[in-house]
Short mmCIF file of C-alpha atoms and ligand atoms in Angstrom, two decimals:
data_model
loop_
_atom_site.label_atom_id
_atom_site.label_comp_id
_atom_site.label_asym_id
_atom_site.label_seq_id
_atom_site.Cartn_x
_atom_site.Cartn_y
_atom_site.Cartn_z
CA MET A 278 134.48 84.13 37.53
CA ILE A 279 131.75 86.80 37.17
CA ILE A 280 129.88 88.08 40.14
CA THR A 281 126.91 90.40 39.51
CA ILE A 282 125.37 93.02 42.16
CA ASP A 283 122.26 94.62 40.93
CA GLY A 284 120.03 96.73 42.82
CA PRO A 285 118.31 100.27 43.17
CA ALA A 286 120.15 103.39 44.02
CA GLY A 287 121.20 104.07 47.53
CA SER A 288 121.28 100.38 48.36
CA GLY A 289 124.86 100.46 49.09
CA LYS A 290 125.48 98.23 46.12
CA SER A 291 128.26 100.31 44.40
CA THR A 292 130.44 100.62 47.75
CA VAL A 293 129.75 96.90 48.32
CA ALA A 294 130.79 95.67 44.79
CA ARG A 295 134.16 97.98 44.95
CA LEU A 296 135.13 96.53 48.41
CA LEU A 297 134.17 92.99 47.32
CA ALA A 298 136.30 93.33 44.03
CA GLN A 299 139.15 94.57 46.15
CA ARG A 300 138.82 91.62 48.66
CA LEU A 301 138.81 88.95 45.93
CA ASN A 302 141.41 90.60 43.96
CA VAL A 303 139.25 90.66 40.81
CA GLY A 304 138.05 93.59 38.52
CA PHE A 305 135.32 96.00 39.03
CA LEU A 306 132.69 97.29 36.75
CA ASP A 307 130.22 100.26 37.35
CA THR A 308 127.73 99.88 34.57
CA GLY A 309 125.78 102.98 35.98
CA ALA A 310 128.84 105.06 34.87
CA MET A 311 128.30 104.05 31.35
CA TYR A 312 124.79 105.23 31.22
CA ARG A 313 125.71 108.25 33.06
CA ALA A 314 128.46 108.87 30.24
CA VAL A 315 125.79 108.78 27.42
CA ALA A 316 123.66 111.01 29.76
CA LEU A 317 126.77 113.54 29.89
CA ALA A 318 126.92 113.40 26.34
CA VAL A 319 123.47 114.06 25.43
CA LEU A 320 123.53 117.05 27.96
CA ASN A 321 126.66 118.42 26.24
CA ALA A 322 125.26 118.26 22.82
CA ALA A 323 122.02 119.86 24.08
CA THR A 324 119.86 117.09 22.77
CA ASP A 325 116.33 116.33 24.20
CA GLU A 326 117.04 113.33 26.34
CA ASN A 327 113.42 111.77 25.21
CA ASP A 328 114.29 112.13 21.56
CA ARG A 329 115.05 108.43 21.44
CA SER A 330 116.52 108.40 17.71
CA ALA A 331 118.64 111.52 18.73
CA VAL A 332 119.87 109.81 21.64
CA ALA A 333 120.65 106.76 19.86
CA GLN A 334 122.77 108.47 17.34
CA ILE A 335 124.77 110.11 20.05
CA ALA A 336 125.27 106.50 21.62
CA ARG A 337 126.57 105.13 18.49
CA GLY A 338 129.11 107.41 18.06
CA LEU A 339 130.75 107.29 21.51
CA THR A 340 133.76 105.67 22.97
CA ILE A 341 133.41 104.71 26.54
CA SER A 342 136.15 103.11 28.42
CA PHE A 343 137.97 102.83 31.81
CA ASP A 344 141.48 103.68 32.96
CA LYS A 345 141.63 101.90 36.30
CA ASP A 346 139.02 103.60 38.34
CA ARG A 347 138.63 106.55 35.83
CA LEU A 348 135.79 106.85 33.41
CA LEU A 349 136.50 108.14 29.95
CA LEU A 350 134.28 109.22 27.46
CA ASN A 351 135.94 109.80 24.05
CA LYS A 352 139.28 109.46 25.89
CA GLN A 353 138.26 112.48 28.35
CA ASP A 354 138.30 111.90 32.14
CA VAL A 355 134.48 112.30 33.11
CA THR A 356 134.49 110.45 36.45
CA SER A 357 133.37 113.58 38.41
CA GLU A 358 131.23 115.10 35.68
CA VAL A 359 129.00 112.23 35.43
CA ARG A 360 127.98 112.61 39.28
CA THR A 361 126.24 115.98 38.86
CA PRO A 362 122.60 116.24 39.61
CA GLU A 363 121.91 117.05 35.99
CA VAL A 364 123.35 113.92 34.96
CA THR A 365 121.82 111.97 37.60
CA ALA A 366 118.14 113.30 36.70
CA ILE A 367 118.31 112.13 32.98
CA SER A 368 120.21 109.08 33.24
CA SER A 369 117.12 106.74 33.77
CA ILE A 370 115.36 108.23 30.79
CA ILE A 371 118.77 107.70 28.76
CA ALA A 372 118.68 104.13 30.30
CA SER A 373 115.39 103.03 29.10
CA ASN A 374 116.59 103.62 25.28
CA PRO A 375 117.14 100.16 23.87
CA ILE A 376 119.69 101.34 21.40
CA VAL A 377 121.78 102.82 24.21
CA ARG A 378 121.34 99.52 26.12
CA GLU A 379 122.18 97.39 23.01
CA ARG A 380 125.53 99.11 22.87
CA LEU A 381 126.54 99.30 26.43
CA VAL A 382 125.29 95.61 26.84
CA GLU A 383 127.91 94.70 24.27
CA LEU A 384 130.56 96.46 25.84
CA GLN A 385 130.16 95.13 29.31
CA ARG A 386 130.27 91.62 27.70
CA ASP A 387 133.50 92.35 26.16
CA ILE A 388 134.91 93.69 29.35
CA GLY A 389 133.59 90.71 31.08
CA LYS A 390 135.76 88.54 28.66
CA LEU A 391 138.86 90.05 29.97
CA GLY A 392 138.75 88.37 33.15
CA SER A 393 137.07 87.68 36.66
CA MET A 394 135.11 90.73 37.86
CA VAL A 395 132.38 92.28 40.15
CA THR A 396 129.92 93.94 37.79
CA GLU A 397 127.12 96.24 39.24
CA GLY A 398 124.17 97.75 37.94
CA ARG A 399 120.67 96.97 37.21
CA ASP A 400 120.37 93.98 34.68
CA GLN A 401 123.90 92.45 35.30
CA GLY A 402 122.34 88.82 36.63
CA THR A 403 119.37 89.03 34.11
CA VAL A 404 120.26 90.29 30.98
CA VAL A 405 124.24 90.77 30.44
CA PHE A 406 125.44 87.97 32.51
CA PRO A 407 122.69 85.31 32.82
CA ASP A 408 125.32 82.76 33.33
CA ALA A 409 127.27 84.48 36.08
CA GLU A 410 128.62 82.12 38.95
CA HIS A 411 127.45 84.49 41.68
CA LYS A 412 124.29 86.86 41.70
CA PHE A 413 123.27 89.34 44.14
CA PHE A 414 120.63 91.71 44.54
CA VAL A 415 121.24 94.17 47.11
CA LYS A 416 118.08 96.34 48.22
CA ALA A 417 117.15 98.61 51.13
CA ASP A 418 114.05 100.46 52.14
CA LEU A 419 113.63 103.90 50.68
CA GLU A 420 114.14 105.77 53.72
CA ALA A 421 117.42 104.05 54.62
CA ARG A 422 118.49 104.72 50.90
CA ALA A 423 117.24 108.26 50.87
CA ARG A 424 119.37 108.87 54.20
CA ARG A 425 122.45 107.41 52.65
CA ARG A 426 122.05 109.49 49.59
CA GLN A 427 121.57 112.64 51.62
CA ARG A 428 124.86 112.07 53.72
CA GLU A 429 126.71 111.55 50.47
CA LEU A 430 125.24 114.74 49.09
CA ALA A 431 126.22 116.56 52.29
CA TYR A 432 129.65 115.36 52.23
CA LYS A 433 129.86 117.10 48.62
CA GLY A 434 128.55 120.30 50.06
CA VAL A 435 124.87 119.97 48.70
CA VAL A 436 122.07 120.09 51.39
CA GLN A 437 118.72 118.54 50.32
CA SER A 438 115.83 117.59 52.46
CA ILE A 439 114.97 114.04 52.92
CA ARG A 440 111.53 114.42 51.15
CA VAL A 441 113.23 115.79 48.14
CA VAL A 442 115.79 112.90 48.08
CA MET A 443 113.01 110.26 48.69
CA ASP A 444 111.03 111.64 45.78
CA GLN A 445 113.96 111.49 43.44
CA LEU A 446 114.97 108.10 44.31
CA ARG A 447 111.35 106.93 44.04
CA GLN A 448 110.94 108.50 40.58
CA ARG A 449 114.01 106.96 39.26
CA ASP A 450 113.16 103.54 41.02
CA GLU A 451 109.78 103.47 39.12
CA ARG A 452 111.46 104.33 35.69
CA ASP A 453 114.26 101.70 36.27
CA GLU A 454 111.69 99.10 37.37
CA THR A 455 108.85 99.86 34.78
CA ARG A 456 110.88 100.10 31.62
CA GLU A 457 110.37 97.95 28.74
CA HIS A 458 113.74 96.77 28.17
CA ALA A 459 115.74 95.29 30.98
CA PRO A 460 113.90 96.59 34.01
CA MET A 461 115.46 96.06 37.30
CA ILE A 462 114.41 93.08 38.82
CA PRO A 463 116.25 90.43 40.80
CA ALA A 464 117.60 87.44 38.63
CA LYS A 465 115.59 84.13 39.63
CA ASN A 466 118.85 82.64 40.89
CA ALA A 467 119.84 85.98 42.67
CA ILE A 468 120.37 86.03 46.54
CA VAL A 469 118.43 89.13 47.85
CA VAL A 470 120.16 91.00 50.57
CA ASP A 471 118.50 93.68 52.41
CA THR A 472 120.94 96.15 53.55
CA SER A 473 118.61 98.58 55.47
CA ASP A 474 120.02 97.72 58.88
CA LEU A 475 123.41 96.60 57.82
CA SER A 476 126.52 98.21 57.78
CA ILE A 477 128.45 98.14 54.45
CA ALA A 478 131.31 95.77 56.16
CA GLN A 479 128.59 93.50 57.21
CA VAL A 480 127.19 93.05 53.54
CA VAL A 481 130.68 92.47 52.00
CA GLU A 482 131.26 89.67 54.77
CA MET A 483 128.06 88.24 54.09
CA LEU A 484 128.70 87.89 50.22
CA ILE A 485 132.18 86.80 50.81
CA ASP A 486 130.84 83.86 52.84
CA ARG A 487 128.12 83.01 50.12
CA ILE A 488 130.82 83.27 47.49
CA GLN A 489 133.36 80.91 49.29
CA GLY A 490 130.46 78.55 50.18
CA ARG A 491 130.61 79.13 54.16
CA LYS A 492 126.58 79.83 54.01
CA PRO A 493 123.96 77.59 52.49
O1 DC B 624 123.65 103.21 39.44
P1 DC B 624 123.54 104.56 38.75
O2 DC B 624 122.96 105.43 39.82
O3 DC B 624 124.92 105.15 38.44
O4 DC B 624 122.91 104.22 37.47
C1 DC B 624 122.63 105.51 36.70
C2 DC B 624 121.12 104.97 35.95
O5 DC B 624 121.77 104.12 34.79
C3 DC B 624 120.14 104.72 36.47
O6 DC B 624 118.89 105.12 36.42
C4 DC B 624 119.99 103.25 36.27
C5 DC B 624 120.61 103.15 35.00
N1 DC B 624 121.21 101.90 35.09
C6 DC B 624 120.54 100.70 34.16
O7 DC B 624 119.58 100.79 33.60
N2 DC B 624 121.53 99.51 33.94
C7 DC B 624 122.52 99.51 34.51
N3 DC B 624 123.20 98.05 34.55
C8 DC B 624 123.15 100.37 35.39
C9 DC B 624 122.46 101.71 35.51
#
């Protein structure tokens, strides 16, 4: 069984997807981490993120894998490194590269063949797993998402104004929504959940109810 959860940054989708996978005792795939891994490799190679053919060449030569909840790039643990603001800033540019997407989509489908999982990203219900049994699109208004992101950053010791966080989210949303290849949109048969006024626990319960058929 494949369950897809797509949606913008700060919507709560990652936390919800992880908890849902635990509750259902199935695998979990964070596809954003894979785009971040390519972004990190591009930064490390000091390559211009807008140079599509150079980025494609880097992507072709990489090995990306997971070891439980650790992300490995060429067998090196980069789980924390892919969360830096530098990686975040260029990840949506990297994700608009069709060759990068092609490679990662193939990898995601291979992982999907290993068994049941909850997979989260932007295109999981639309492009990668169009036949998934359950599809969700998790969204929240910009301010609610920015407040969550601001709290996460504060937790890591980074203080940023709500305006700056909102601007960064808006810029990333726009790139993800308007790109030519696999733009972020809800799949036609996805259930759209607005989490602006809901707790993570409430969202998880809501999805479980849907999956187990307790709600129409
Ligand atoms: O979810 P995230 O912030 O870790 O994602 C990082 C970037 O990768 C973000 O700009 C959106 C992009 N992405 C994508 O285009 N497709 C996916 N399936 C997952 C993430």
